[in-house]
Amino acid sequence: MNLLSGGVVLLSVWGAAQLISLSWLCCLLTGLGLCVAWRGSWRFIRVALCTFRRDLMCLYVIMRVRIPMFRYLRNRSTIPALFAQTVTKYPDKAALIYEATGEVWTFRELQQRCHAVAHWARAQGWLEGDVVALYMKSQPQVVALWLGLAMVGVEAALINHNLRQQSLLHCVGMSRARAMVFGTEMRGAVSEVRGSLQPDMLLFISGEHDDKDELCSLDGMLQRSPKHPPDYTVKKGFSDRLFYIYTSGTTGMPKAAIVVHSSKVSLAKFSASCFWDDCVKHDCTVILYIGEICRYLLAQPVRSSEAHHRVRVAIGNGLRPTVWEEFVRRFRIRQIGEFYGATECNCSLINIDGKVGACGFNSRILPSFYPIRLVRMTEENGELLRDPQGLCVPCQPGEPGMLVGRINHTDPLRRFDGYADQESTRKKIAPNVFKMGDSAYVSGDILVMDEYGYIVFKDRSGDTFRWRGENVSTTEVEGVVSGLLGHADVAVYGVSVPGVEGKAGMAAVAHTGGQFDPEVFLTAVQKSLPSYARPVFLRLMPSVDTTGTFKIQKTRLQREGFKPGESGDKMYFLNSRAGRYEAVTDELYNDVMEGRVRL
């Protein structure tokens, strides 16, 4: 039915409705007519009818978030102030449960420990805006430290406990921290870099240790510290810095993403074999996951606790459609809240109606209400494409594109606080995206939207890929591997392996001759890189492709993958069970591709 004939039918039905006094039908038909006139398509009517309920639910959720956030912004509320209100409401309710030791901290106990940290920080002479690096494994003490520091305006830099040597020094140096607090389990890693830290940096150790270490014991200081609220009023507000979380973003070495008081933090500890037992034990109703966690749970043998839990919602990201349906069916989860987001991004998405495979959606009725967009880009370098007016070109439904979000610094949900490094912040902002004069956050991720507005994650762009639940910066790994091999040219990239989530790291090395000892290389890599960043595959080749501006070309290498024989280059596979690199043969390649050898 074309647009003209459709209009005639609408007018005819409208006239009949008038004759029999069906005013509600007249209103409905008038609305449909306006929609057709506005969009010029009957398809839009179908899409609008199918998505109206979903969009209305999303509007309700957004308003429930926006109204309190604007109130907090107006009142200059902070996380410590909101935490104090929670303590007043639930003083004796469990705030933190540490499964490793069985410790349970109530909100009152956590507040007292935070007060002790705040007094300790003031005693050190630290002022608002000063930074203290926290280098510890996940434990309740970490929460008490960053929250206690925030009570007096001191900012915590949360260092990934997997980082070592140059990566560790880079993150600590970027934060400009005046001191570092580390757990006894990180003592060896700190000793390796201690000589390269700033001479005036104070070091505090938490946990049992030998007095001969000549380190300041944090635990003793906190025990002697007062437990009452500090006599200090923080001058910060809702939009000021709370702490730094390190993220590799989509390019370069790890960057310190600024987290303001309008954000939040959570810690997690995971055991696949005990997961459902823990859910039953603690009467959990909501769980958080990353894609790999769901796959790990499905790989476990069936146990009785699977049928006795009260979990109704699972929230997370990276869940594949095939794993999604099996996960819901086996564990009887009523709703999956798959989402897309990053620590620093302003274009987060969430699936609120259980659409399998989608990480969220954007309204097709009022797309500007949530100002995000998928825009066209070049496959080679991820550069945004522009139309003749200089604006970004929006993608059509079904077309992959770069996700961007309009920046509005007056809106807590639309602002982009960036990184501690201003150059890294600048690289993530694109001008003239939606209209001339505006600016938008560039996610660095490729997504696809269908005609109903559902958005599916496709791939990561730039110098980062995801492996074992961690973002791996290829720039960081390239620097380490190159240094270990006498500054040889190295290209690091992710390769897909059937049946495996994420991408396995592969390093192509310019090796012009001489002996290459895989055992020596593996030993050096294990000392220098966390487990998730170590190359799973190696490729030794005469030279690595570069551009005219001497940038590493990875497109061909990624396309060729790790299949032996095609190039004549020698390839190795990291057999984690055997603890060695093994030469990739045709037989081993087939075993990996068919799942007989697991990564």
Coordinates of C-alpha atoms in Angstrom, one line a residue:
M1 CA 0.0 0.0 0.0
N2 CA 1.6 3.3 -1.0
L3 CA 1.5 6.5 1.0
L4 CA -1.4 8.1 -1.0
S5 CA -3.7 5.2 -0.8
G6 CA -3.0 4.7 2.8
G7 CA -3.9 8.3 3.5
V8 CA -7.2 7.8 1.7
V9 CA -8.0 4.8 3.8
L10 CA -7.2 6.7 7.0
L11 CA -9.5 9.5 6.1
S12 CA -12.3 7.1 5.2
V13 CA -12.0 5.3 8.5
W14 CA -11.7 8.6 10.4
G15 CA -15.0 9.8 8.8
A16 CA -16.8 6.6 9.7
A17 CA -15.6 6.9 13.3
Q18 CA -16.9 10.5 13.5
L19 CA -20.4 9.3 12.3
I20 CA -20.6 6.6 15.1
S21 CA -19.0 9.0 17.7
L22 CA -15.9 6.9 18.4
S23 CA -13.8 9.8 19.6
W24 CA -10.9 7.6 20.9
L25 CA -10.6 6.0 17.5
C26 CA -10.5 9.5 15.9
C27 CA -7.7 10.5 18.2
L28 CA -5.7 7.3 17.4
L29 CA -6.2 7.7 13.7
T30 CA -5.2 11.3 13.9
G31 CA -2.0 10.3 15.7
L32 CA -1.2 7.7 13.1
G33 CA -1.8 10.2 10.4
L34 CA 0.6 12.7 12.0
C35 CA 3.2 9.9 12.3
V36 CA 2.9 9.0 8.7
A37 CA 3.1 12.7 7.7
W38 CA 6.1 13.2 10.0
R39 CA 8.1 10.1 8.9
G40 CA 6.6 9.5 5.5
S41 CA 6.5 5.7 6.0
W42 CA 4.1 3.0 7.2
R43 CA 7.1 1.1 8.4
F44 CA 7.7 3.7 11.1
I45 CA 4.2 3.1 12.4
R46 CA 4.9 -0.6 12.7
V47 CA 8.3 0.1 14.5
A48 CA 6.6 2.6 16.8
L49 CA 3.8 0.2 17.8
C50 CA 6.4 -2.6 18.5
T51 CA 8.7 -0.4 20.6
F52 CA 6.4 2.1 22.3
R53 CA 6.1 0.0 25.5
R54 CA 9.8 -0.5 25.6
D55 CA 10.6 3.1 25.1
L56 CA 8.0 4.2 27.7
M57 CA 9.6 1.8 30.3
C58 CA 13.1 3.3 29.4
L59 CA 11.8 6.8 29.9
Y60 CA 10.5 5.9 33.3
V61 CA 13.8 4.4 34.3
I62 CA 15.8 7.4 33.0
M63 CA 13.6 9.8 34.9
R64 CA 14.0 7.8 38.1
V65 CA 17.7 8.2 37.7
R66 CA 17.8 11.8 36.4
I67 CA 15.6 13.4 39.1
P68 CA 17.7 12.2 42.1
M69 CA 21.0 13.0 40.2
F70 CA 19.9 16.6 39.5
R71 CA 18.9 16.9 43.2
Y72 CA 22.3 15.7 44.3
L73 CA 24.0 18.0 41.8
R74 CA 22.0 21.0 43.1
N75 CA 22.8 20.1 46.7
R76 CA 26.5 19.4 45.9
S77 CA 26.1 15.9 47.5
T78 CA 29.1 13.6 47.6
I79 CA 29.5 9.8 47.9
P80 CA 30.6 10.1 51.6
A81 CA 27.5 12.2 52.4
L82 CA 25.2 9.7 50.6
F83 CA 27.0 6.8 52.4
A84 CA 26.4 8.6 55.8
Q85 CA 22.6 8.6 55.0
T86 CA 22.7 4.9 54.2
V87 CA 24.5 4.2 57.5
T88 CA 21.7 6.1 59.4
K89 CA 19.1 3.9 57.7
Y90 CA 20.8 0.6 58.0
P91 CA 23.5 0.8 60.7
D92 CA 23.6 -3.0 61.5
K93 CA 23.0 -4.3 58.0
A94 CA 25.8 -6.2 56.3
A95 CA 27.7 -3.8 54.0
L96 CA 30.6 -6.0 52.9
I97 CA 31.0 -9.8 53.1
Y98 CA 34.6 -11.1 52.5
E99 CA 34.3 -14.7 51.4
A100 CA 38.0 -15.4 51.8
T101 CA 38.0 -14.9 55.6
G102 CA 34.3 -15.0 56.4
E103 CA 34.5 -11.3 57.6
V104 CA 31.2 -9.4 57.7
W105 CA 31.3 -5.6 58.0
T106 CA 28.1 -3.7 58.9
F107 CA 27.6 -0.2 57.6
R108 CA 28.4 1.2 61.0
E109 CA 31.7 -0.8 61.2
L110 CA 32.6 0.3 57.6
Q111 CA 31.9 3.9 58.5
Q112 CA 34.2 3.7 61.6
R113 CA 37.0 2.2 59.5
C114 CA 36.5 5.0 57.0
H115 CA 36.7 7.6 59.7
A116 CA 40.0 6.1 60.8
V117 CA 41.3 6.4 57.3
A118 CA 40.2 10.0 57.0
H119 CA 41.9 11.0 60.3
W120 CA 45.1 9.1 59.1
A121 CA 45.0 11.0 55.8
R122 CA 44.7 14.4 57.6
A123 CA 47.6 13.4 59.9
Q124 CA 49.8 13.0 56.8
G125 CA 49.1 16.6 55.8
W126 CA 47.3 15.7 52.6
L127 CA 44.9 18.2 51.2
E128 CA 41.9 18.1 48.9
G129 CA 42.9 17.0 45.4
D130 CA 46.0 15.1 46.6
V131 CA 46.2 11.5 45.2
V132 CA 47.1 8.2 47.0
A133 CA 47.7 5.1 44.9
L134 CA 46.0 1.9 46.2
Y135 CA 47.7 -1.3 45.0
M136 CA 45.9 -4.2 46.6
K137 CA 43.9 -7.2 45.7
S138 CA 40.1 -7.0 46.2
Q139 CA 39.3 -6.9 49.9
P140 CA 37.1 -4.8 52.2
Q141 CA 40.1 -2.7 53.2
V142 CA 40.1 -1.2 49.7
V143 CA 36.6 0.2 50.1
A144 CA 37.4 1.6 53.5
L145 CA 40.5 3.3 52.1
W146 CA 39.0 5.0 49.0
L147 CA 35.9 6.0 50.8
G148 CA 37.8 7.2 53.9
L149 CA 40.1 9.3 51.7
A150 CA 37.1 10.8 49.9
M151 CA 35.8 12.0 53.3
V152 CA 38.6 14.5 53.4
G153 CA 38.8 15.2 49.6
V154 CA 41.8 13.0 48.9
E155 CA 41.6 11.0 45.7
A156 CA 42.5 7.4 45.4
A157 CA 44.1 5.9 42.3
L158 CA 43.0 2.3 42.1
I159 CA 45.9 0.3 40.5
N160 CA 45.2 -3.0 38.9
H161 CA 47.0 -5.6 41.0
N162 CA 48.0 -7.6 37.9
L163 CA 50.3 -4.8 36.7
R164 CA 54.0 -5.1 37.0
Q165 CA 57.2 -3.1 36.2
Q166 CA 56.8 -0.5 33.4
S167 CA 53.0 -0.7 33.4
L168 CA 52.9 -0.3 37.2
L169 CA 55.3 2.7 37.0
H170 CA 53.3 4.2 34.2
C171 CA 50.0 4.1 36.2
V172 CA 51.5 5.4 39.4
G173 CA 53.4 8.2 37.6
M174 CA 50.3 9.2 35.7
S175 CA 48.3 9.7 38.9
R176 CA 50.9 12.0 40.4
A177 CA 50.3 10.1 43.7
R178 CA 52.0 11.4 46.8
A179 CA 51.9 8.0 48.5
M180 CA 51.1 4.4 47.8
V181 CA 49.3 1.9 49.9
F182 CA 49.9 -1.8 49.0
G183 CA 49.1 -5.2 50.4
T184 CA 51.7 -7.6 51.6
E185 CA 50.8 -9.8 48.6
M186 CA 52.1 -7.0 46.3
R187 CA 55.4 -6.5 48.2
G188 CA 57.5 -8.2 45.5
A189 CA 56.1 -6.2 42.7
V190 CA 56.7 -2.9 44.6
S191 CA 60.2 -3.9 45.4
E192 CA 60.9 -4.3 41.7
V193 CA 60.0 -0.7 41.0
R194 CA 60.8 1.0 44.3
G195 CA 64.0 2.5 43.0
S196 CA 62.2 4.1 40.0
L197 CA 59.5 5.8 42.1
Q198 CA 59.6 9.4 43.1
P199 CA 62.0 9.9 45.9
D200 CA 59.5 11.7 48.1
M201 CA 56.7 9.1 47.6
L202 CA 55.5 7.6 50.9
L203 CA 55.0 3.8 51.0
F204 CA 52.5 2.1 53.4
I205 CA 52.1 -1.6 53.7
S206 CA 48.9 -3.3 54.8
G207 CA 48.9 -6.8 56.3
E208 CA 51.4 -9.0 58.1
H209 CA 55.0 -8.3 57.2
D210 CA 58.5 -8.3 58.6
D211 CA 59.7 -5.2 60.6
K212 CA 63.0 -5.4 58.7
D213 CA 61.2 -4.2 55.6
E214 CA 61.5 -0.6 57.0
L215 CA 58.1 0.2 55.6
C216 CA 55.3 2.1 57.4
S217 CA 52.7 -0.2 58.7
L218 CA 49.2 1.1 57.8
D219 CA 47.3 -1.3 60.0
G220 CA 48.9 -0.1 63.2
M221 CA 48.3 3.6 62.3
L222 CA 44.6 2.9 61.5
Q223 CA 44.1 1.0 64.8
R224 CA 45.3 4.1 66.7
S225 CA 43.4 6.5 64.6
P226 CA 40.1 8.0 65.9
K227 CA 36.8 6.3 64.8
H228 CA 34.6 9.5 65.0
P229 CA 33.8 11.7 62.0
P230 CA 36.7 14.0 61.0
D231 CA 36.3 17.6 61.9
Y232 CA 36.5 18.7 58.2
T233 CA 33.9 19.8 55.6
V234 CA 34.7 18.6 52.1
K235 CA 34.5 21.4 49.6
K236 CA 33.9 19.1 46.6
G237 CA 30.6 18.5 45.0
F238 CA 28.7 15.9 43.0
S239 CA 30.7 16.6 39.8
D240 CA 34.2 16.7 41.3
R241 CA 36.7 13.9 41.3
L242 CA 36.2 10.9 43.5
F243 CA 39.0 8.5 42.4
Y244 CA 40.8 7.2 39.4
I245 CA 40.2 3.8 37.8
Y246 CA 42.7 2.7 35.3
T247 CA 41.5 1.6 31.9
S248 CA 43.2 0.9 28.6
G249 CA 40.3 2.6 26.8
T250 CA 40.7 1.8 23.2
T251 CA 44.3 3.0 22.6
G252 CA 47.7 3.1 24.3
M253 CA 48.9 2.4 27.7
P254 CA 46.5 2.2 30.7
K255 CA 44.8 5.6 31.3
A256 CA 43.5 7.0 34.6
A257 CA 39.8 7.4 34.0
I258 CA 38.3 10.1 36.3
V259 CA 35.4 8.8 38.4
V260 CA 33.3 11.6 39.9
H261 CA 31.0 11.5 42.9
S262 CA 28.0 10.8 40.5
S263 CA 29.5 7.4 39.8
K264 CA 29.8 4.3 41.9
V265 CA 32.1 1.3 42.4
S266 CA 31.8 -2.4 43.1
L267 CA 34.1 -5.3 43.9
A268 CA 33.7 -8.9 43.0
K269 CA 35.3 -12.3 43.7
F270 CA 34.4 -15.2 41.5
S271 CA 34.5 -19.0 41.8
A272 CA 32.7 -21.1 39.2
S273 CA 32.4 -24.2 41.4
C274 CA 31.0 -22.3 44.4
F275 CA 29.0 -19.7 42.6
W276 CA 25.5 -21.0 43.1
D277 CA 26.3 -22.2 46.6
D278 CA 27.3 -18.7 47.5
C279 CA 24.1 -17.3 45.9
V280 CA 22.0 -19.7 48.1
K281 CA 24.1 -19.0 51.2
H282 CA 23.7 -15.2 50.9
D283 CA 20.2 -15.2 49.5
C284 CA 21.2 -13.3 46.4
T285 CA 18.5 -12.1 44.0
V286 CA 20.7 -10.2 41.4
I287 CA 24.1 -11.3 40.0
L288 CA 26.7 -9.5 37.9
Y289 CA 28.6 -11.2 35.1
I290 CA 30.9 -10.8 32.2
G291 CA 30.5 -13.0 29.2
E292 CA 33.2 -15.5 30.3
I293 CA 31.6 -16.0 33.7
C294 CA 28.4 -17.3 32.2
R295 CA 30.4 -19.7 30.0
Y296 CA 32.4 -20.9 33.0
L297 CA 29.2 -21.6 34.9
L298 CA 27.7 -23.6 32.0
A299 CA 30.9 -25.6 31.9
Q300 CA 30.4 -26.7 35.5
P301 CA 28.6 -30.1 36.3
V302 CA 25.0 -29.8 37.3
R303 CA 24.6 -29.3 41.1
S304 CA 21.6 -29.1 43.4
S305 CA 22.1 -25.5 44.3
E306 CA 21.3 -24.5 40.8
A307 CA 17.7 -25.3 41.5
H308 CA 17.5 -23.6 44.9
H309 CA 18.8 -20.1 44.3
R310 CA 16.6 -17.0 44.3
V311 CA 18.4 -15.1 41.5
R312 CA 16.0 -13.5 39.2
V313 CA 18.1 -11.0 37.3
A314 CA 21.6 -11.3 35.8
I315 CA 23.3 -8.0 34.8
G316 CA 26.6 -7.7 32.8
N317 CA 28.2 -7.5 29.4
G318 CA 29.7 -9.8 26.8
L319 CA 27.1 -12.5 26.8
R320 CA 26.8 -14.2 23.4
P321 CA 23.4 -15.2 22.0
T322 CA 24.1 -19.0 22.1
V323 CA 25.4 -18.8 25.7
W324 CA 22.5 -16.4 26.6
E325 CA 19.7 -18.8 25.8
E326 CA 21.4 -21.8 27.3
F327 CA 22.3 -19.8 30.5
V328 CA 18.7 -18.6 30.9
R329 CA 17.3 -22.1 30.3
R330 CA 19.6 -24.1 32.6
F331 CA 19.7 -21.7 35.5
R332 CA 16.1 -20.4 35.2
I333 CA 17.1 -16.7 35.2
R334 CA 14.0 -14.6 34.5
Q335 CA 15.7 -11.5 33.1
I336 CA 19.1 -10.7 31.5
G337 CA 20.2 -7.1 31.8
E338 CA 23.0 -7.1 29.2
F339 CA 24.6 -3.7 29.0
Y340 CA 27.3 -1.7 27.2
G341 CA 29.5 0.7 29.0
A342 CA 33.0 1.8 30.0
T343 CA 34.3 3.5 33.1
E344 CA 34.6 6.9 31.5
C345 CA 32.0 6.7 28.7
N346 CA 28.8 8.8 28.4
C347 CA 26.9 6.5 26.0
S348 CA 26.0 3.5 28.2
L349 CA 23.3 1.2 27.0
I350 CA 21.2 -1.5 28.7
N351 CA 18.8 -4.2 27.5
I352 CA 15.7 -3.9 29.6
D353 CA 13.3 -6.2 27.8
G354 CA 15.4 -9.4 27.3
K355 CA 16.1 -9.1 23.6
V356 CA 18.6 -11.9 23.0
G357 CA 22.0 -10.6 21.8
A358 CA 21.3 -6.9 22.3
C359 CA 23.3 -4.8 24.7
G360 CA 20.7 -2.1 24.7
F361 CA 18.7 0.1 22.3
N362 CA 18.0 3.6 21.3
S363 CA 14.4 4.9 20.6
R364 CA 13.4 5.0 17.0
I365 CA 10.5 7.2 17.9
L366 CA 12.5 9.9 19.7
P367 CA 16.2 9.1 18.9
S368 CA 17.4 12.5 20.1
F369 CA 16.1 12.0 23.6
Y370 CA 19.2 9.9 24.3
P371 CA 21.8 11.6 22.1
I372 CA 23.9 8.6 21.0
R373 CA 24.6 7.6 17.4
L374 CA 26.4 5.0 15.3
V375 CA 28.5 6.8 12.7
R376 CA 30.5 5.6 9.7
M377 CA 34.2 5.1 10.0
T378 CA 37.2 3.8 8.0
E379 CA 38.1 0.2 8.6
E380 CA 41.8 0.8 8.4
N381 CA 42.3 3.3 11.2
G382 CA 38.8 4.0 12.7
E383 CA 38.7 7.6 11.5
L384 CA 35.2 9.0 11.5
L385 CA 33.8 9.8 8.0
R386 CA 32.3 13.2 7.3
D387 CA 29.6 14.5 4.9
P388 CA 30.1 17.6 2.7
Q389 CA 28.9 19.8 5.6
G390 CA 31.7 18.4 7.8
L391 CA 29.3 16.4 10.1
C392 CA 29.6 12.7 10.9
V393 CA 27.6 10.3 8.7
P394 CA 25.0 8.3 10.6
C395 CA 24.7 4.5 9.9
Q396 CA 21.6 2.9 8.5
P397 CA 19.9 0.0 10.4
G398 CA 22.1 -3.1 10.0
E399 CA 25.2 -1.1 9.2
P400 CA 28.2 -1.4 11.6
G401 CA 29.4 1.9 13.0
M402 CA 31.3 3.7 15.7
L403 CA 29.3 4.5 18.8
V404 CA 29.5 8.1 19.9
G405 CA 27.7 10.1 22.6
R406 CA 27.1 13.9 22.6
I407 CA 28.9 15.6 25.5
N408 CA 26.9 17.9 27.8
H409 CA 28.9 19.0 30.9
T410 CA 25.7 20.3 32.6
D411 CA 24.1 16.8 32.5
P412 CA 25.7 14.2 34.9
L413 CA 24.7 11.4 32.4
R414 CA 26.1 13.1 29.4
R415 CA 29.3 14.6 30.6
F416 CA 32.8 13.2 29.8
D417 CA 35.3 13.7 32.6
G418 CA 38.1 12.1 30.6
Y419 CA 41.5 10.9 31.9
A420 CA 44.2 12.3 34.1
D421 CA 46.3 12.8 30.9
Q422 CA 44.8 15.6 28.9
E423 CA 46.2 14.3 25.6
S424 CA 44.4 11.0 26.1
T425 CA 41.2 12.9 26.8
R426 CA 41.6 15.0 23.6
K427 CA 41.9 11.9 21.5
K428 CA 38.5 10.6 22.7
I429 CA 36.6 13.7 21.8
A430 CA 35.3 14.4 18.2
P431 CA 34.0 17.9 17.2
N432 CA 31.0 18.5 14.9
V433 CA 29.3 15.2 15.2
F434 CA 25.5 15.7 15.5
K435 CA 25.7 19.4 14.5
M436 CA 28.3 22.1 14.0
G437 CA 29.9 23.3 17.2
D438 CA 29.1 20.3 19.3
S439 CA 31.4 17.6 20.6
A440 CA 31.0 13.9 21.3
Y441 CA 32.8 11.0 23.1
V442 CA 34.2 8.4 20.7
S443 CA 33.8 5.0 22.2
G444 CA 36.2 3.2 20.0
D445 CA 33.7 0.3 19.7
I446 CA 31.8 -1.0 16.7
L447 CA 28.1 -1.8 17.1
V448 CA 25.1 -2.5 14.9
M449 CA 21.5 -1.2 15.3
D450 CA 18.5 -2.9 13.7
E451 CA 15.3 -1.2 12.5
Y452 CA 13.7 -1.5 16.0
G453 CA 16.6 0.3 17.6
Y454 CA 18.2 -2.7 19.3
I455 CA 21.9 -2.4 19.4
V456 CA 24.4 -5.3 19.2
F457 CA 28.1 -5.2 20.1
K458 CA 30.2 -6.2 17.1
D459 CA 33.9 -5.6 17.8
R460 CA 36.5 -3.3 19.5
S461 CA 38.3 -0.8 17.4
G462 CA 41.7 0.6 17.9
D463 CA 44.6 -0.8 19.9
T464 CA 42.6 -2.9 22.5
F465 CA 41.0 -6.3 22.5
R466 CA 39.2 -8.2 25.2
W467 CA 40.6 -11.5 26.6
R468 CA 39.7 -13.4 29.8
G469 CA 37.5 -10.5 31.0
E470 CA 40.3 -7.9 30.7
N471 CA 41.0 -5.2 28.1
V472 CA 44.5 -5.8 26.6
S473 CA 46.3 -2.8 25.3
T474 CA 48.4 -3.8 22.2
T475 CA 50.6 -0.8 22.6
E476 CA 51.6 -1.8 26.1
V477 CA 52.3 -5.4 25.1
E478 CA 54.2 -4.3 22.0
G479 CA 56.5 -2.2 24.1
V480 CA 57.2 -4.9 26.6
V481 CA 57.8 -7.7 23.9
S482 CA 60.0 -5.3 21.8
G483 CA 62.1 -4.6 24.9
L484 CA 62.6 -8.2 25.6
L485 CA 63.7 -9.0 22.1
G486 CA 66.2 -6.2 21.7
H487 CA 63.7 -3.6 20.5
A488 CA 62.6 -5.6 17.5
D489 CA 59.5 -4.5 15.5
V490 CA 56.5 -6.1 17.1
A491 CA 52.8 -6.0 16.1
V492 CA 50.3 -7.3 18.7
Y493 CA 46.7 -7.9 17.8
G494 CA 43.8 -10.2 18.7
V495 CA 42.8 -13.2 16.7
S496 CA 39.5 -15.1 16.9
V497 CA 39.4 -18.7 17.9
P498 CA 36.1 -20.7 17.4
G499 CA 34.2 -21.4 20.6
V500 CA 36.3 -19.0 22.6
E501 CA 35.1 -15.6 24.0
G502 CA 37.1 -12.5 23.2
K503 CA 40.3 -12.6 21.1
A504 CA 43.5 -14.3 21.8
G505 CA 46.6 -12.2 21.8
M506 CA 49.1 -12.7 19.0
A507 CA 52.5 -11.1 18.5
A508 CA 54.2 -10.9 15.1
V509 CA 57.9 -10.3 15.6
A510 CA 60.5 -9.1 13.1
H511 CA 63.1 -11.8 13.5
T512 CA 65.9 -11.6 11.0
G513 CA 67.9 -14.5 12.2
G514 CA 69.7 -16.0 15.1
Q515 CA 68.3 -18.3 17.8
F516 CA 64.9 -17.7 19.3
D517 CA 64.5 -19.6 22.6
P518 CA 60.8 -19.9 23.4
E519 CA 61.5 -21.0 27.0
V520 CA 63.6 -17.9 27.7
F521 CA 61.0 -15.7 26.1
L522 CA 58.2 -17.2 28.1
T523 CA 60.1 -16.7 31.4
A524 CA 60.7 -13.1 30.6
V525 CA 57.1 -12.5 29.5
Q526 CA 55.7 -14.1 32.7
K527 CA 57.8 -11.6 34.7
S528 CA 56.8 -8.6 32.7
L529 CA 53.1 -9.0 31.8
P530 CA 49.9 -10.2 33.6
S531 CA 48.6 -13.5 32.4
Y532 CA 45.8 -12.1 30.3
A533 CA 48.2 -9.9 28.3
R534 CA 50.8 -12.6 27.4
P535 CA 50.7 -13.5 23.7
V536 CA 48.9 -16.8 23.1
F537 CA 50.4 -17.0 19.6
L538 CA 53.8 -15.9 18.2
R539 CA 54.7 -15.3 14.6
L540 CA 58.4 -14.9 13.6
M541 CA 58.7 -13.1 10.3
P542 CA 61.5 -11.2 8.3
S543 CA 59.8 -7.9 8.8
V544 CA 56.5 -6.4 10.1
D545 CA 54.4 -4.3 7.7
T546 CA 54.4 -0.6 8.3
T547 CA 52.7 2.4 6.8
G548 CA 54.3 5.4 5.1
T549 CA 54.3 7.1 8.5
F550 CA 56.0 4.1 10.1
K551 CA 52.9 2.8 11.9
I552 CA 52.4 -0.9 12.3
Q553 CA 50.0 -2.5 9.8
K554 CA 47.9 -5.2 11.4
T555 CA 45.1 -5.8 8.9
R556 CA 46.8 -8.5 6.9
L557 CA 48.3 -10.2 10.0
Q558 CA 44.8 -10.4 11.6
R559 CA 43.3 -11.8 8.5
E560 CA 46.0 -14.5 8.2
G561 CA 45.7 -15.5 11.9
F562 CA 47.8 -18.3 13.2
K563 CA 47.4 -20.9 10.4
P564 CA 50.8 -22.3 9.5
G565 CA 52.2 -22.9 6.0
E566 CA 50.6 -20.0 4.2
S567 CA 53.5 -17.6 4.7
G568 CA 56.3 -19.9 5.7
D569 CA 56.8 -18.0 9.0
K570 CA 57.4 -20.0 12.1
M571 CA 54.5 -19.8 14.6
Y572 CA 54.2 -20.8 18.3
F573 CA 51.2 -21.5 20.5
L574 CA 51.3 -21.0 24.3
N575 CA 50.2 -24.3 25.8
S576 CA 49.3 -23.0 29.3
R577 CA 48.8 -26.5 30.7
A578 CA 52.3 -27.6 29.6
G579 CA 53.7 -24.2 30.5
R580 CA 55.6 -23.7 27.2
Y581 CA 55.4 -22.4 23.7
E582 CA 55.0 -25.1 21.1
A583 CA 55.4 -24.9 17.3
V584 CA 52.1 -24.6 15.5
T585 CA 51.8 -27.5 13.1
D586 CA 48.8 -28.3 10.8
E587 CA 47.7 -30.9 13.3
L588 CA 47.9 -28.5 16.3
Y589 CA 46.1 -25.8 14.3
N590 CA 43.2 -28.2 13.5
D591 CA 43.0 -29.2 17.2
V592 CA 42.8 -25.6 18.3
M593 CA 40.2 -24.7 15.6
E594 CA 38.0 -27.7 16.5
G595 CA 38.3 -27.3 20.2
R596 CA 40.3 -30.4 21.0
V597 CA 43.0 -28.1 22.4
R598 CA 41.7 -25.5 24.8
L599 CA 43.1 -22.1 25.3

